[in-house]
Amino acid sequence: MTAIPIPRRAVLTMIAGAGVATLAGCRPTRASTPALALPDALLVDLDGGVGVLRGATRRTFARAVASADGQTVYVTAPAGADTAFWAVQPGRDDASPRVVLPGRWVPQVVSAGGTMVALTPEPRAVTDGPPGGRAATPVLVADAGGVRYRLELRGNLVPETFTADLGGLFVLDWLPAAAPDRYRVRLVDLASRTVGPLLTRDKSPVPTGAEEEMRGDGRQAVLAPDKALLYTLYTHQPGHQHTRDLVSGRPGNAHAFVHTLHLEQRWAYCVDLPHPFGESPAASHAMAITPDGGRLFVADVTSGTVAEISTEGLNVTRTGRLAPGAGSAYAATDGRALFVGAGTAVRAIDLAGLNGTAEWTVRDPVAGLVAAPGGGRLYVGQRAAVSWHDPVTGRVLGRVPAPGLVAVRGPAAAG
């Protein structure tokens, strides 16, 4: 599926058809003029929160976070001094019973399997930059049945994702805690409530003093289709030293790389990107993974450079060119072509030759690309609308209004 810029994170009024059931915590709306119905359900960011666009309906969930596969949206709402918390399966118009969480919380991240949620007192995505100074971080871990862990962790931490077995929580540990300017990825053992380093790619403990500390911009996160690995794109890392550099004594000078986090085996490894990646603004970079999970593509629209990464070898296998552009970049792939959007231009790159094959213009600046499951359509988020196109010719197949649209993120549960 198309990435959700966990970047590194961050997950999340269209038309509403008559006769659609209203779920608690969502606000269906009606369009003033008729419009085509979306052929596929989409997960989107709206200015009111997380959104699900399905057919001729739109649902908005404030104070919510969605699972990466779009199957479940976890929603919170104030309940006096406490927090109401429940899960919605948008494809089935179904919601779990509400449970009450003690205190005020907002959902941060969902486990790769979609069953566990980490909540904090205030929203803070891993791509938001340095948080305010603090000596300790409260975290609540819950599922649809209620609280599983309540943690008071020493340090200035931001949840990123869970281990595959749900026994650990990966976090960004911001340093120094009182006035952070850099961070490292660490692992919280939920049972013991202890925070420690990750493993290296050969599953060895990271030596003391060899944990990577990063100062750059986390642009986007992509979950592998098998949900075993999380890839995060970082830019602007001059002079950065990976753990392997610190251990070997090599100088290191990566301006951009893809941080690979194995959710089952608990190790991390960074794939360096070649020049000129990382030289242009972070927003000009985008990333997408093939449906089979075998190849990861990173594009920099400012320089017009594309890199292909083997997810088995964790190395850049080749680079290609596309027409340079400007603006925030978005990418998607159906396994045959890579689509890159920036400004009002969408470019198609053939994966066999890694060269551009088509380019077309859309009405408004691109705000997300999604390749339809099974192929045949490319969805393009735009200002207050979503259009869908023939992925070969770029011909417009349909367009629906979507007031308040911030970005199109990926497929949602279709029911």
CSV table of C-alpha atoms in Angstrom, one decimal:
chain,number,residue,atom,x,y,z
A,1,MET,CA,0.0,0.0,0.0
A,2,THR,CA,1.0,3.6,-0.4
A,3,ALA,CA,3.0,5.1,2.4
A,4,ILE,CA,1.7,7.0,5.3
A,5,PRO,CA,4.1,9.8,6.0
A,6,ILE,CA,5.3,8.5,9.4
A,7,PRO,CA,6.9,10.0,7.4
A,8,ARG,CA,7.8,9.8,10.7
A,9,ARG,CA,4.5,9.7,11.5
A,10,ALA,CA,1.9,11.4,11.4
A,11,VAL,CA,-1.3,9.5,10.5
A,12,LEU,CA,-4.1,11.3,10.4
A,13,THR,CA,-16.2,17.8,3.9
A,14,MET,CA,-16.5,15.3,1.5
A,15,ILE,CA,-19.9,14.3,0.2
A,16,ALA,CA,-22.3,12.2,2.3
A,17,GLY,CA,-24.9,10.0,0.6
A,18,ALA,CA,-28.4,9.6,1.9
A,19,GLY,CA,-29.2,6.5,4.1
A,20,VAL,CA,-25.7,6.1,5.5
A,21,ALA,CA,-25.5,5.1,9.1
A,22,THR,CA,-23.9,7.7,11.4
A,23,LEU,CA,-21.2,6.4,13.7
A,24,ALA,CA,-20.4,7.9,17.1
A,25,GLY,CA,-17.4,10.2,16.7
A,26,CYS,CA,-17.8,10.8,13.0
A,27,ARG,CA,-19.5,13.6,11.1
A,28,PRO,CA,-21.1,12.7,7.7
A,29,THR,CA,-21.7,15.7,5.5
A,30,ARG,CA,-23.7,16.3,2.3
A,31,ALA,CA,-22.4,17.9,-0.8
A,32,SER,CA,-24.3,20.8,-2.4
A,33,THR,CA,-24.0,19.3,-5.9
A,34,PRO,CA,-23.9,15.7,-7.1
A,35,ALA,CA,-20.6,14.0,-7.6
A,36,LEU,CA,-19.2,10.7,-8.7
A,37,ALA,CA,-18.6,8.1,-6.0
A,38,LEU,CA,-15.0,7.0,-5.3
A,39,PRO,CA,-14.3,3.5,-6.7
A,40,ASP,CA,-12.1,2.6,-3.7
A,41,ALA,CA,-12.1,3.6,0.0
A,42,LEU,CA,-9.3,6.0,1.0
A,43,LEU,CA,-7.7,7.0,4.2
A,44,VAL,CA,-7.0,10.8,4.3
A,45,ASP,CA,-5.9,13.6,6.5
A,46,LEU,CA,-8.5,16.3,6.9
A,47,ASP,CA,-8.3,19.6,8.7
A,48,GLY,CA,-10.7,18.1,11.2
A,49,GLY,CA,-8.7,15.0,11.9
A,50,VAL,CA,-8.5,11.5,10.3
A,51,GLY,CA,-10.9,10.9,7.4
A,52,VAL,CA,-12.2,7.9,5.5
A,53,LEU,CA,-13.7,8.5,2.1
A,54,ARG,CA,-15.8,5.7,0.8
A,55,GLY,CA,-18.2,5.7,-2.1
A,56,ALA,CA,-20.2,8.9,-1.7
A,57,THR,CA,-19.6,9.3,2.0
A,58,ARG,CA,-17.0,10.9,4.2
A,59,ARG,CA,-16.3,10.3,7.9
A,60,THR,CA,-14.1,12.5,10.0
A,61,PHE,CA,-12.6,11.4,13.3
A,62,ALA,CA,-11.2,14.1,15.5
A,63,ARG,CA,-8.4,13.1,18.0
A,64,ALA,CA,-7.9,9.9,16.2
A,65,VAL,CA,-5.2,7.7,14.6
A,66,ALA,CA,-5.6,5.0,11.9
A,67,SER,CA,-3.8,1.7,11.5
A,68,ALA,CA,-1.5,1.6,8.5
A,69,ASP,CA,-3.8,-0.8,6.6
A,70,GLY,CA,-6.8,1.5,7.1
A,71,GLN,CA,-8.7,-1.3,8.8
A,72,THR,CA,-9.2,0.4,12.1
A,73,VAL,CA,-9.4,4.0,13.4
A,74,TYR,CA,-8.9,4.6,17.1
A,75,VAL,CA,-10.8,7.6,18.4
A,76,THR,CA,-10.7,9.6,21.7
A,77,ALA,CA,-12.9,12.2,23.2
A,78,PRO,CA,-12.9,14.1,26.5
A,79,ALA,CA,-15.0,12.5,29.2
A,80,GLY,CA,-14.8,14.9,32.1
A,81,ALA,CA,-11.3,14.7,33.4
A,82,ASP,CA,-10.8,11.4,31.6
A,83,THR,CA,-10.8,10.2,28.0
A,84,ALA,CA,-13.3,8.0,26.1
A,85,PHE,CA,-11.5,5.6,23.8
A,86,TRP,CA,-12.9,3.3,21.1
A,87,ALA,CA,-12.2,1.6,17.8
A,88,VAL,CA,-14.0,2.0,14.5
A,89,GLN,CA,-13.9,-0.4,11.6
A,90,PRO,CA,-15.0,2.1,8.8
A,91,GLY,CA,-15.5,-0.6,6.2
A,92,ARG,CA,-18.2,-2.3,8.3
A,93,ASP,CA,-19.8,0.8,9.8
A,94,ASP,CA,-18.9,-0.8,13.2
A,95,ALA,CA,-17.5,0.6,16.4
A,96,SER,CA,-16.3,-1.1,19.6
A,97,PRO,CA,-17.8,-0.2,23.0
A,98,ARG,CA,-16.3,2.9,24.5
A,99,VAL,CA,-13.9,2.5,27.4
A,100,VAL,CA,-12.7,5.2,29.8
A,101,LEU,CA,-9.0,5.9,30.1
A,102,PRO,CA,-8.0,7.7,33.4
A,103,GLY,CA,-6.7,11.2,32.6
A,104,ARG,CA,-6.5,13.1,29.3
A,105,TRP,CA,-4.9,11.4,26.4
A,106,VAL,CA,-4.6,11.6,22.6
A,107,PRO,CA,-3.6,8.6,20.4
A,108,GLN,CA,-0.1,8.7,18.9
A,109,VAL,CA,0.7,5.4,17.0
A,110,VAL,CA,-1.0,2.1,16.2
A,111,SER,CA,0.9,-1.2,16.2
A,112,ALA,CA,1.6,-2.7,12.7
A,113,GLY,CA,-1.1,-5.3,13.3
A,114,GLY,CA,-3.6,-2.6,14.2
A,115,THR,CA,-4.4,-3.9,17.7
A,116,MET,CA,-2.4,-1.7,20.2
A,117,VAL,CA,-2.2,2.0,20.6
A,118,ALA,CA,0.2,4.3,22.4
A,119,LEU,CA,-1.3,7.6,23.7
A,120,THR,CA,0.3,10.7,25.2
A,121,PRO,CA,-1.1,13.8,26.9
A,122,GLU,CA,-0.5,15.9,23.8
A,123,PRO,CA,-0.1,15.1,20.1
A,124,ARG,CA,3.5,14.8,18.8
A,125,ALA,CA,4.5,13.0,15.7
A,126,VAL,CA,8.0,11.7,15.1
A,127,THR,CA,8.2,14.1,12.1
A,128,ASP,CA,7.2,17.2,14.1
A,129,GLY,CA,10.7,18.2,15.1
A,130,PRO,CA,11.9,18.7,18.7
A,131,PRO,CA,9.3,18.7,21.4
A,132,GLY,CA,9.3,21.1,24.3
A,133,GLY,CA,11.7,20.3,27.2
A,134,ARG,CA,10.6,17.8,29.8
A,135,ALA,CA,12.3,15.4,32.2
A,136,ALA,CA,9.8,12.6,32.0
A,137,THR,CA,7.2,11.3,29.5
A,138,PRO,CA,3.9,9.7,30.4
A,139,VAL,CA,2.7,7.1,28.0
A,140,LEU,CA,-0.5,5.0,28.1
A,141,VAL,CA,-0.7,1.8,26.1
A,142,ALA,CA,-4.2,0.5,25.4
A,143,ASP,CA,-6.3,-1.7,23.1
A,144,ALA,CA,-10.0,-1.7,22.4
A,145,GLY,CA,-10.5,-3.4,25.8
A,146,GLY,CA,-8.8,-0.6,27.8
A,147,VAL,CA,-5.5,0.1,29.5
A,148,ARG,CA,-2.7,-2.4,29.2
A,149,TYR,CA,0.3,-0.3,30.5
A,150,ARG,CA,0.7,3.1,32.1
A,151,LEU,CA,4.2,4.3,31.9
A,152,GLU,CA,6.1,7.3,33.4
A,153,LEU,CA,9.4,7.2,31.4
A,154,ARG,CA,12.4,9.1,32.3
A,155,GLY,CA,13.5,11.4,29.4
A,156,ASN,CA,11.9,13.3,26.5
A,157,LEU,CA,10.4,10.5,24.4
A,158,VAL,CA,8.1,10.3,21.4
A,159,PRO,CA,6.4,7.0,20.5
A,160,GLU,CA,7.1,5.7,17.1
A,161,THR,CA,5.8,2.1,16.7
A,162,PHE,CA,5.5,-1.2,18.5
A,163,THR,CA,7.5,-4.4,18.2
A,164,ALA,CA,5.7,-7.2,16.3
A,165,ASP,CA,5.1,-9.2,19.5
A,166,LEU,CA,3.7,-6.1,21.2
A,167,GLY,CA,6.2,-6.4,24.1
A,168,GLY,CA,8.1,-3.3,23.2
A,169,LEU,CA,7.6,0.3,22.1
A,170,PHE,CA,10.1,2.0,19.8
A,171,VAL,CA,10.5,5.7,20.7
A,172,LEU,CA,12.6,8.7,19.7
A,173,ASP,CA,14.6,9.8,22.7
A,174,TRP,CA,15.3,13.5,22.4
A,175,LEU,CA,18.5,14.9,23.9
A,176,PRO,CA,19.2,16.8,26.0
A,177,ALA,CA,15.7,16.3,27.6
A,178,ALA,CA,15.4,19.9,28.8
A,179,ALA,CA,16.3,21.6,25.5
A,180,PRO,CA,16.4,18.9,22.8
A,181,ASP,CA,18.3,19.3,19.6
A,182,ARG,CA,19.0,15.7,18.5
A,183,TYR,CA,17.5,12.3,19.1
A,184,ARG,CA,18.2,8.6,19.0
A,185,VAL,CA,15.9,5.6,18.5
A,186,ARG,CA,15.4,3.4,21.6
A,187,LEU,CA,13.2,0.5,22.7
A,188,VAL,CA,11.0,0.5,25.8
A,189,ASP,CA,10.4,-3.0,27.3
A,190,LEU,CA,6.8,-2.7,28.3
A,191,ALA,CA,6.9,-5.4,31.0
A,192,SER,CA,9.9,-4.0,32.8
A,193,ARG,CA,9.3,-0.4,31.8
A,194,THR,CA,13.0,0.0,31.0
A,195,VAL,CA,14.4,1.9,28.1
A,196,GLY,CA,17.5,0.7,26.2
A,197,PRO,CA,19.3,0.6,22.9
A,198,LEU,CA,18.3,-1.4,19.8
A,199,LEU,CA,20.2,-4.3,18.3
A,200,THR,CA,22.5,-4.1,15.3
A,201,ARG,CA,21.6,-5.8,12.0
A,202,ASP,CA,23.6,-8.9,13.1
A,203,LYS,CA,21.4,-8.9,16.2
A,204,SER,CA,24.2,-7.9,18.5
A,205,PRO,CA,23.7,-5.3,21.3
A,206,VAL,CA,24.8,-1.8,20.3
A,207,PRO,CA,28.1,-1.1,22.2
A,208,THR,CA,28.0,1.7,24.9
A,209,GLY,CA,28.6,5.1,23.2
A,210,ALA,CA,27.8,3.8,19.7
A,211,GLU,CA,24.1,4.7,19.5
A,212,GLU,CA,23.3,7.0,16.6
A,213,GLU,CA,22.2,10.5,17.4
A,214,MET,CA,20.4,12.3,14.6
A,215,ARG,CA,19.7,16.0,14.0
A,216,GLY,CA,17.9,15.9,10.6
A,217,ASP,CA,14.4,15.9,9.4
A,218,GLY,CA,12.3,12.8,9.5
A,219,ARG,CA,10.3,13.1,6.2
A,220,GLN,CA,8.2,10.0,5.8
A,221,ALA,CA,7.7,6.4,7.1
A,222,VAL,CA,6.6,3.4,5.1
A,223,LEU,CA,5.5,0.1,6.6
A,224,ALA,CA,6.5,-3.0,4.6
A,225,PRO,CA,3.5,-5.0,3.2
A,226,ASP,CA,4.3,-7.9,5.5
A,227,LYS,CA,4.4,-5.4,8.4
A,228,ALA,CA,7.8,-6.7,9.6
A,229,LEU,CA,9.8,-3.6,8.9
A,230,LEU,CA,9.4,0.1,9.1
A,231,TYR,CA,11.4,2.4,6.7
A,232,THR,CA,11.8,6.0,7.6
A,233,LEU,CA,13.4,8.6,5.3
A,234,TYR,CA,15.7,11.2,7.0
A,235,THR,CA,17.3,14.2,5.3
A,236,HIS,CA,19.8,16.9,6.3
A,237,GLN,CA,22.3,14.8,8.2
A,238,PRO,CA,25.7,16.3,7.4
A,239,GLY,CA,28.4,14.7,9.4
A,240,HIS,CA,26.1,12.0,10.8
A,241,GLN,CA,27.7,8.8,12.0
A,242,HIS,CA,25.7,5.5,11.9
A,243,THR,CA,26.3,2.9,14.6
A,244,ARG,CA,28.5,1.0,12.2
A,245,ASP,CA,30.7,4.2,11.7
A,246,LEU,CA,31.0,4.7,15.4
A,247,VAL,CA,32.0,1.1,16.0
A,248,SER,CA,34.5,1.1,13.1
A,249,GLY,CA,35.9,4.6,13.6
A,250,ARG,CA,35.0,5.7,10.1
A,251,PRO,CA,34.0,9.4,9.8
A,252,GLY,CA,30.6,9.1,8.2
A,253,ASN,CA,28.9,12.0,6.3
A,254,ALA,CA,25.4,11.0,5.3
A,255,HIS,CA,23.1,13.8,4.1
A,256,ALA,CA,20.1,11.5,3.7
A,257,PHE,CA,19.3,7.9,4.5
A,258,VAL,CA,16.5,5.4,5.1
A,259,HIS,CA,16.4,4.2,8.7
A,260,THR,CA,15.2,0.5,8.6
A,261,LEU,CA,13.6,-0.8,11.8
A,262,HIS,CA,12.9,-4.6,12.1
A,263,LEU,CA,9.8,-4.9,14.2
A,264,GLU,CA,10.2,-8.6,14.8
A,265,GLN,CA,14.0,-8.9,15.4
A,266,ARG,CA,14.4,-5.4,17.0
A,267,TRP,CA,17.4,-4.2,15.0
A,268,ALA,CA,18.0,-1.0,13.1
A,269,TYR,CA,20.1,-0.4,10.0
A,270,CYS,CA,20.5,2.8,7.8
A,271,VAL,CA,20.7,2.7,4.0
A,272,ASP,CA,22.7,5.8,2.9
A,273,LEU,CA,21.4,7.7,-0.1
A,274,PRO,CA,23.8,9.1,-2.7
A,275,HIS,CA,24.4,12.7,-3.5
A,276,PRO,CA,22.3,14.9,-4.1
A,277,PHE,CA,19.7,13.4,-1.8
A,278,GLY,CA,19.4,15.5,1.4
A,279,GLU,CA,20.7,18.7,-0.2
A,280,SER,CA,17.3,20.1,-1.2
A,281,PRO,CA,14.4,20.7,1.2
A,282,ALA,CA,13.1,17.7,3.1
A,283,ALA,CA,9.6,18.2,1.6
A,284,SER,CA,11.0,17.7,-1.9
A,285,HIS,CA,11.7,14.0,-1.0
A,286,ALA,CA,9.2,11.1,-1.1
A,287,MET,CA,9.2,7.4,-0.8
A,288,ALA,CA,7.1,4.4,-1.9
A,289,ILE,CA,7.4,0.6,-1.6
A,290,THR,CA,6.3,-2.0,-4.2
A,291,PRO,CA,3.3,-4.2,-3.3
A,292,ASP,CA,5.5,-7.2,-3.0
A,293,GLY,CA,7.8,-5.3,-0.6
A,294,GLY,CA,10.9,-6.1,-2.6
A,295,ARG,CA,11.9,-2.6,-3.7
A,296,LEU,CA,11.8,0.8,-2.0
A,297,PHE,CA,12.0,3.9,-4.1
A,298,VAL,CA,13.1,7.4,-3.0
A,299,ALA,CA,12.6,10.5,-5.2
A,300,ASP,CA,14.0,14.0,-4.8
A,301,VAL,CA,11.9,16.2,-7.1
A,302,THR,CA,14.2,19.2,-6.8
A,303,SER,CA,17.2,17.5,-8.3
A,304,GLY,CA,15.2,15.0,-10.4
A,305,THR,CA,16.8,12.0,-8.9
A,306,VAL,CA,15.3,8.6,-8.1
A,307,ALA,CA,17.0,5.8,-6.1
A,308,GLU,CA,16.0,2.1,-5.9
A,309,ILE,CA,16.7,0.2,-2.7
A,310,SER,CA,16.7,-3.6,-2.4
A,311,THR,CA,14.8,-4.4,0.8
A,312,GLU,CA,16.6,-7.7,1.0
A,313,GLY,CA,20.2,-6.4,0.6
A,314,LEU,CA,19.4,-3.0,2.2
A,315,ASN,CA,21.5,-1.2,-0.4
A,316,VAL,CA,20.9,1.2,-3.3
A,317,THR,CA,20.9,-0.9,-6.4
A,318,ARG,CA,20.5,1.9,-9.1
A,319,THR,CA,19.5,5.5,-9.6
A,320,GLY,CA,17.5,7.2,-12.3
A,321,ARG,CA,16.3,10.5,-13.5
A,322,LEU,CA,12.9,12.3,-13.7
A,323,ALA,CA,12.1,15.8,-14.8
A,324,PRO,CA,12.9,18.2,-11.9
A,325,GLY,CA,10.1,19.9,-10.1
A,326,ALA,CA,9.2,22.0,-7.1
A,327,GLY,CA,7.0,21.7,-4.1
A,328,SER,CA,6.1,19.0,-1.6
A,329,ALA,CA,6.7,15.6,-3.1
A,330,TYR,CA,4.5,12.5,-2.9
A,331,ALA,CA,5.1,9.0,-4.3
A,332,ALA,CA,3.2,5.8,-5.0
A,333,THR,CA,3.9,2.6,-7.0
A,334,ASP,CA,1.8,-0.2,-8.4
A,335,GLY,CA,4.8,-2.4,-9.0
A,336,ARG,CA,5.1,-1.5,-12.7
A,337,ALA,CA,5.6,2.3,-12.5
A,338,LEU,CA,6.6,4.8,-9.8
A,339,PHE,CA,4.4,7.9,-9.7
A,340,VAL,CA,5.8,11.1,-8.2
A,341,GLY,CA,3.8,14.3,-7.7
A,342,ALA,CA,4.9,17.8,-6.8
A,343,GLY,CA,3.2,21.1,-7.5
A,344,THR,CA,0.6,20.4,-10.2
A,345,ALA,CA,2.7,17.8,-12.0
A,346,VAL,CA,2.5,14.0,-11.8
A,347,ARG,CA,5.3,12.0,-13.4
A,348,ALA,CA,5.3,8.3,-14.2
A,349,ILE,CA,8.6,6.4,-14.1
A,350,ASP,CA,8.9,3.0,-15.6
A,351,LEU,CA,10.5,0.6,-13.1
A,352,ALA,CA,12.1,-1.6,-15.7
A,353,GLY,CA,14.3,1.2,-17.0
A,354,LEU,CA,13.9,3.7,-14.1
A,355,ASN,CA,13.2,6.4,-16.6
A,356,GLY,CA,10.3,8.8,-17.1
A,357,THR,CA,7.5,7.7,-19.4
A,358,ALA,CA,4.7,10.2,-18.9
A,359,GLU,CA,3.8,13.5,-17.2
A,360,TRP,CA,0.5,15.2,-16.8
A,361,THR,CA,-0.9,18.3,-15.0
A,362,VAL,CA,-3.7,18.3,-12.4
A,363,ARG,CA,-5.9,21.2,-11.5
A,364,ASP,CA,-4.4,22.0,-8.0
A,365,PRO,CA,-1.1,21.2,-6.2
A,366,VAL,CA,-0.8,17.5,-5.4
A,367,ALA,CA,-1.5,16.4,-1.8
A,368,GLY,CA,-0.9,12.7,-1.9
A,369,LEU,CA,-0.8,9.8,-4.4
A,370,VAL,CA,-2.4,6.4,-4.0
A,371,ALA,CA,-2.2,3.5,-6.4
A,372,ALA,CA,-5.5,1.6,-6.3
A,373,PRO,CA,-5.3,-1.9,-5.0
A,374,GLY,CA,-5.0,-4.2,-8.1
A,375,GLY,CA,-4.0,-1.3,-10.4
A,376,GLY,CA,-6.1,0.5,-12.9
A,377,ARG,CA,-6.4,3.8,-11.1
A,378,LEU,CA,-4.1,6.4,-9.5
A,379,TYR,CA,-5.7,8.7,-6.9
A,380,VAL,CA,-4.4,12.2,-6.7
A,381,GLY,CA,-5.2,14.3,-3.6
A,382,GLN,CA,-5.6,18.0,-4.4
A,383,ARG,CA,-6.9,21.1,-2.7
A,384,ALA,CA,-10.4,20.3,-1.6
A,385,ALA,CA,-10.7,17.4,-4.1
A,386,VAL,CA,-9.6,13.9,-5.0
A,387,SER,CA,-9.3,12.9,-8.7
A,388,TRP,CA,-8.4,9.5,-10.1
A,389,HIS,CA,-6.6,8.9,-13.4
A,390,ASP,CA,-5.6,6.2,-15.8
A,391,PRO,CA,-2.0,5.4,-14.6
A,392,VAL,CA,-0.7,5.0,-18.2
A,393,THR,CA,-2.1,8.1,-19.9
A,394,GLY,CA,-3.0,10.3,-17.0
A,395,ARG,CA,-6.6,10.7,-18.3
A,396,VAL,CA,-9.0,11.9,-15.6
A,397,LEU,CA,-11.4,9.1,-14.8
A,398,GLY,CA,-13.3,11.0,-12.0
A,399,ARG,CA,-13.1,13.7,-9.5
A,400,VAL,CA,-15.0,14.4,-6.2
A,401,PRO,CA,-14.9,17.4,-3.9
A,402,ALA,CA,-13.3,16.9,-0.5
A,403,PRO,CA,-13.4,20.1,1.5
A,404,GLY,CA,-10.8,20.3,4.2
A,405,LEU,CA,-8.5,17.8,2.5
A,406,VAL,CA,-4.9,17.9,3.8
A,407,ALA,CA,-3.5,14.8,2.2
A,408,VAL,CA,-4.5,11.4,0.7
A,409,ARG,CA,-2.6,8.7,2.6
A,410,GLY,CA,-3.6,5.2,1.4
A,411,PRO,CA,-6.4,2.6,0.9
A,412,ALA,CA,-8.9,2.2,3.7
A,413,ALA,CA,-11.0,-0.8,4.6
A,414,ALA,CA,-13.7,-1.2,2.0
A,415,GLY,CA,-16.0,-3.4,4.0
